[in-house]
Amino acid sequence: MKKKTLNDLSELKMVFSTNKEEKNDQEENEVNETSSSTPFSKQSLRITLDKKHRAGKEVTLIEGFEMDEAGLEDMAKKLKSQCGIGGSVTDDLILLQGDQRKKLPAVLQKMGFKKIRII
């Protein structure tokens, strides 16, 4: 492979801006695109505790979110910071470390979810 030169980089057609208003408008558009089409109050969530195939460690699973991957990642980030724990997103599920069945309903209700079932 040859080394990139300044002429090669100009072909990337990247645009840099220092205008803060344009940046904020782009961020608002991204937030609107990642939000779900179904309002939070009409989504039905299910919270379960799982230990299978995890070496005996408990994991709280939250399923039923009607949003895209970016929205799920954002929601998981908010839930993890609210509960002060780790977790991840896999297969339209949010996995949170430990047994969080007591904390999560209050946190989710503050976010606007109304139909929450704990199993």
Coordinates of N, CA and C in Angstrom, one line a residue:
M1 N 0.8 -1.2 0.0 CA 0.0 0.0 0.0 C 0.9 1.2 0.0
K2 N 0.4 2.2 -0.7 CA 1.2 3.5 -0.7 C 0.7 4.4 0.4
K3 N 1.6 5.3 0.7 CA 1.4 6.2 1.8 C 0.4 7.3 1.3
K4 N -0.5 7.7 2.1 CA -1.5 8.8 1.7 C -0.8 10.1 1.7
T5 N -1.0 10.9 0.7 CA -0.5 12.2 0.6 C -1.6 13.2 0.9
L6 N -1.3 14.5 0.9 CA -2.3 15.5 1.1 C -3.3 15.6 -0.1
N7 N -2.8 15.3 -1.2 CA -3.7 15.3 -2.4 C -4.7 14.1 -2.3
D8 N -4.3 13.0 -1.8 CA -5.2 11.9 -1.6 C -6.3 12.2 -0.6
L9 N -5.9 12.9 0.5 CA -6.9 13.2 1.5 C -7.9 14.2 1.1
S10 N -7.6 15.1 0.1 CA -8.6 16.0 -0.4 C -9.7 15.3 -1.2
E11 N -9.4 14.1 -1.6 CA -10.4 13.4 -2.4 C -11.5 12.8 -1.5
L12 N -11.3 12.8 -0.2 CA -12.3 12.2 0.8 C -13.5 13.1 0.9
K13 N -13.4 14.3 0.5 CA -14.6 15.2 0.5 C -15.2 15.4 1.9
M14 N -14.3 15.6 2.9 CA -14.8 15.8 4.2 C -15.0 17.3 4.4
V15 N -16.0 17.7 5.2 CA -16.3 19.1 5.4 C -16.2 19.3 6.9
F16 N -15.4 20.3 7.3 CA -15.3 20.7 8.7 C -15.9 22.0 8.9
S17 N -16.7 22.2 10.1 CA -17.3 23.4 10.3 C -17.1 23.8 11.8
T18 N -17.0 25.1 12.1 CA -16.8 25.6 13.4 C -18.1 26.2 13.9
N19 N -19.2 26.2 13.0 CA -20.4 26.8 13.4 C -21.2 25.9 14.3
K20 N -21.4 26.4 15.6 CA -22.0 25.5 16.6 C -23.5 25.3 16.3
E21 N -24.2 26.2 15.7 CA -25.6 26.1 15.4 C -25.9 24.9 14.5
E22 N -25.0 24.8 13.5 CA -25.2 23.7 12.5 C -25.0 22.3 13.2
K23 N -24.0 22.3 14.1 CA -23.8 21.0 14.9 C -25.0 20.7 15.7
N24 N -25.6 21.6 16.4 CA -26.7 21.4 17.3 C -27.9 20.9 16.4
D25 N -28.1 21.5 15.3 CA -29.2 21.1 14.4 C -29.0 19.7 14.0
Q26 N -27.8 19.3 13.6 CA -27.5 17.9 13.2 C -27.8 16.9 14.4
E27 N -27.4 17.3 15.6 CA -27.6 16.4 16.8 C -29.1 16.3 17.0
E28 N -29.9 17.3 16.9 CA -31.3 17.2 17.1 C -31.9 16.3 16.1
N29 N -31.5 16.3 14.8 CA -32.0 15.5 13.8 C -31.7 14.0 14.1
E30 N -30.4 13.8 14.6 CA -30.0 12.4 14.9 C -30.9 11.9 16.1
V31 N -31.2 12.7 17.1 CA -32.0 12.2 18.2 C -33.4 11.9 17.7
N32 N -34.0 12.7 16.8 CA -35.3 12.4 16.3 C -35.3 11.1 15.5
E33 N -34.3 10.8 14.8 CA -34.2 9.6 13.9 C -34.1 8.4 14.8
T34 N -33.4 8.5 15.9 CA -33.2 7.3 16.7 C -34.3 7.0 17.7
S35 N -35.2 8.0 17.8 CA -36.3 7.8 18.7 C -37.3 6.8 18.1
S36 N -38.1 6.1 19.0 CA -38.9 5.0 18.5 C -40.2 5.6 17.9
S37 N -40.9 4.8 17.0 CA -42.1 5.3 16.4 C -43.2 5.1 17.4
T38 N -43.2 4.2 18.3 CA -44.2 4.0 19.3 C -43.8 4.7 20.6
P39 N -44.7 5.5 21.1 CA -44.3 6.3 22.4 C -44.1 5.3 23.5
F40 N -43.2 5.7 24.5 CA -42.8 4.9 25.6 C -44.0 4.4 26.4
S41 N -45.1 5.3 26.5 CA -46.2 4.9 27.3 C -47.0 3.7 26.8
K42 N -46.9 3.5 25.5 CA -47.6 2.4 24.8 C -46.8 1.1 24.7
Q43 N -45.5 1.1 25.0 CA -44.6 0.0 24.9 C -44.8 -0.9 26.1
S44 N -44.8 -2.2 25.9 CA -44.9 -3.2 26.9 C -43.6 -3.9 27.2
L45 N -43.0 -3.7 28.4 CA -41.7 -4.2 28.7 C -41.8 -5.4 29.6
R46 N -40.9 -6.3 29.5 CA -40.8 -7.5 30.4 C -39.4 -7.6 31.0
I47 N -39.4 -7.6 32.3 CA -38.1 -7.7 33.1 C -38.0 -9.1 33.7
T48 N -36.9 -9.8 33.3 CA -36.7 -11.2 33.9 C -35.3 -11.3 34.4
L49 N -35.1 -12.2 35.3 CA -33.8 -12.6 35.8 C -33.3 -13.9 35.2
D50 N -32.1 -13.9 34.8 CA -31.5 -15.1 34.1 C -30.2 -15.4 34.6
K51 N -29.9 -16.8 34.8 CA -28.6 -17.3 35.2 C -28.1 -18.3 34.3
K52 N -28.8 -18.7 33.3 CA -28.4 -19.8 32.4 C -27.2 -19.4 31.5
H53 N -26.3 -20.3 31.5 CA -25.1 -20.2 30.6 C -24.3 -18.9 31.0
R54 N -24.3 -18.5 32.3 CA -23.5 -17.4 32.7 C -22.7 -17.7 33.9
A55 N -22.4 -18.9 34.1 CA -21.5 -19.4 35.2 C -22.1 -19.0 36.6
G56 N -23.5 -19.1 36.7 CA -24.1 -18.8 37.9 C -24.3 -17.3 38.2
K57 N -23.9 -16.5 37.4 CA -24.0 -15.0 37.6 C -25.4 -14.6 37.2
E58 N -26.0 -13.7 37.9 CA -27.3 -13.2 37.6 C -27.3 -12.0 36.6
V59 N -28.2 -12.0 35.7 CA -28.3 -11.0 34.7 C -29.8 -10.6 34.6
T60 N -30.1 -9.3 34.6 CA -31.5 -8.9 34.4 C -31.7 -8.6 32.9
L61 N -32.7 -9.2 32.3 CA -33.0 -9.0 30.9 C -34.2 -8.1 30.8
I62 N -34.2 -7.1 29.9 CA -35.3 -6.2 29.6 C -35.6 -6.4 28.1
E63 N -36.8 -6.8 27.8 CA -37.2 -7.0 26.4 C -38.6 -6.3 26.2
G64 N -38.8 -6.0 24.9 CA -40.1 -5.4 24.5 C -39.9 -4.0 24.0
F65 N -38.7 -3.5 23.9 CA -38.5 -2.1 23.4 C -38.7 -2.2 21.9
E66 N -39.5 -1.2 21.4 CA -39.8 -1.0 20.0 C -39.0 0.1 19.4
M67 N -37.7 -0.1 19.2 CA -36.8 0.9 18.7 C -35.6 0.3 18.0
D68 N -34.9 1.1 17.2 CA -33.8 0.5 16.4 C -32.6 0.3 17.3
E69 N -31.5 -0.2 16.8 CA -30.3 -0.5 17.5 C -29.7 0.7 18.2
A70 N -29.6 1.8 17.5 CA -29.1 3.0 18.1 C -29.9 3.5 19.3
G71 N -31.2 3.4 19.2 CA -32.1 3.7 20.3 C -31.9 2.8 21.5
L72 N -31.7 1.5 21.2 CA -31.5 0.5 22.2 C -30.2 0.8 23.0
E73 N -29.1 1.1 22.2 CA -27.8 1.4 22.8 C -27.9 2.7 23.7
D74 N -28.7 3.7 23.2 CA -28.9 4.9 24.0 C -29.7 4.6 25.3
M75 N -30.7 3.8 25.2 CA -31.5 3.4 26.3 C -30.7 2.6 27.3
A76 N -29.9 1.7 26.9 CA -29.1 0.9 27.7 C -28.1 1.7 28.5
K77 N -27.5 2.7 27.8 CA -26.5 3.6 28.4 C -27.2 4.4 29.6
K78 N -28.4 4.9 29.3 CA -29.2 5.6 30.4 C -29.5 4.7 31.5
L79 N -30.0 3.5 31.3 CA -30.3 2.6 32.4 C -29.1 2.2 33.2
K80 N -28.0 1.9 32.5 CA -26.7 1.6 33.2 C -26.3 2.7 34.1
S81 N -26.3 3.9 33.6 CA -25.9 5.0 34.5 C -26.9 5.3 35.6
Q82 N -28.2 5.1 35.4 CA -29.1 5.3 36.5 C -29.0 4.2 37.6
C83 N -28.7 3.0 37.2 CA -28.5 1.9 38.2 C -27.1 1.8 38.7
G84 N -26.1 2.4 38.0 CA -24.7 2.3 38.5 C -24.1 0.9 38.2
I85 N -24.5 0.3 37.1 CA -24.0 -1.1 36.8 C -23.5 -1.2 35.4
G86 N -23.0 -2.3 35.0 CA -22.7 -2.6 33.6 C -23.7 -3.3 32.9
G87 N -23.6 -3.5 31.6 CA -24.5 -4.2 30.8 C -24.2 -4.1 29.3
S88 N -25.1 -4.6 28.5 CA -24.9 -4.6 27.1 C -26.3 -4.8 26.3
V89 N -26.2 -4.7 25.0 CA -27.4 -4.9 24.2 C -27.1 -6.1 23.2
T90 N -28.0 -7.1 23.2 CA -27.9 -8.2 22.3 C -29.3 -8.6 21.9
D91 N -29.5 -8.9 20.6 CA -30.7 -9.4 20.1 C -31.9 -8.7 20.6
D92 N -32.0 -7.4 20.5 CA -33.2 -6.6 20.9 C -33.4 -6.7 22.4
L93 N -32.5 -7.1 23.2 CA -32.6 -7.2 24.6 C -31.5 -6.3 25.3
I94 N -31.9 -5.8 26.4 CA -30.9 -5.1 27.2 C -30.5 -5.9 28.4
L95 N -29.2 -6.3 28.5 CA -28.7 -7.1 29.6 C -28.1 -6.2 30.6
L96 N -28.5 -6.3 31.9 CA -27.9 -5.5 33.0 C -27.3 -6.5 34.0
Q97 N -26.2 -6.2 34.5 CA -25.5 -7.1 35.5 C -26.3 -7.1 36.8
G98 N -26.4 -8.3 37.4 CA -27.0 -8.4 38.7 C -28.5 -8.4 38.7
D99 N -29.1 -8.5 39.9 CA -30.6 -8.5 40.0 C -31.1 -7.1 40.2
Q100 N -31.6 -6.5 39.1 CA -32.1 -5.1 39.2 C -33.6 -5.0 39.1
R101 N -34.3 -6.1 39.4 CA -35.8 -6.1 39.3 C -36.5 -5.1 40.2
K102 N -35.9 -4.7 41.3 CA -36.5 -3.8 42.2 C -36.3 -2.3 41.8
K103 N -35.1 -2.0 41.2 CA -34.7 -0.7 40.8 C -35.4 -0.3 39.5
L104 N -35.4 -1.2 38.5 CA -35.7 -0.9 37.2 C -37.1 -0.3 37.0
P105 N -38.2 -0.9 37.6 CA -39.5 -0.3 37.4 C -39.6 1.2 37.7
A106 N -39.0 1.6 38.7 CA -39.0 3.1 39.1 C -38.3 3.9 38.1
V107 N -37.1 3.4 37.6 CA -36.4 4.1 36.6 C -37.1 4.2 35.3
L108 N -37.7 3.1 34.9 CA -38.4 3.1 33.6 C -39.7 3.9 33.7
Q109 N -40.3 4.0 34.8 CA -41.5 4.8 34.9 C -41.2 6.3 34.8
K110 N -40.0 6.7 35.4 CA -39.6 8.0 35.3 C -39.3 8.4 33.8
M111 N -38.9 7.4 33.0 CA -38.7 7.7 31.6 C -40.0 7.7 30.8
G112 N -41.1 7.3 31.3 CA -42.3 7.3 30.6 C -43.0 6.0 30.3
F113 N -42.3 4.9 30.6 CA -42.9 3.6 30.3 C -44.0 3.3 31.4
K114 N -45.1 2.7 30.9 CA -46.2 2.4 31.9 C -46.5 0.9 32.0
K115 N -46.3 0.2 30.9 CA -46.6 -1.3 31.0 C -45.3 -2.0 31.2
I116 N -45.1 -2.3 32.5 CA -43.8 -3.0 32.9 C -44.2 -4.3 33.7
R117 N -43.8 -5.4 33.2 CA -44.1 -6.7 33.8 C -42.8 -7.3 34.3
I118 N -42.8 -7.7 35.6 CA -41.6 -8.3 36.2 C -41.9 -9.8 36.4
I119 N -41.0 -10.6 35.9 CA -41.1 -12.0 36.0 C -40.0 -12.6 36.8

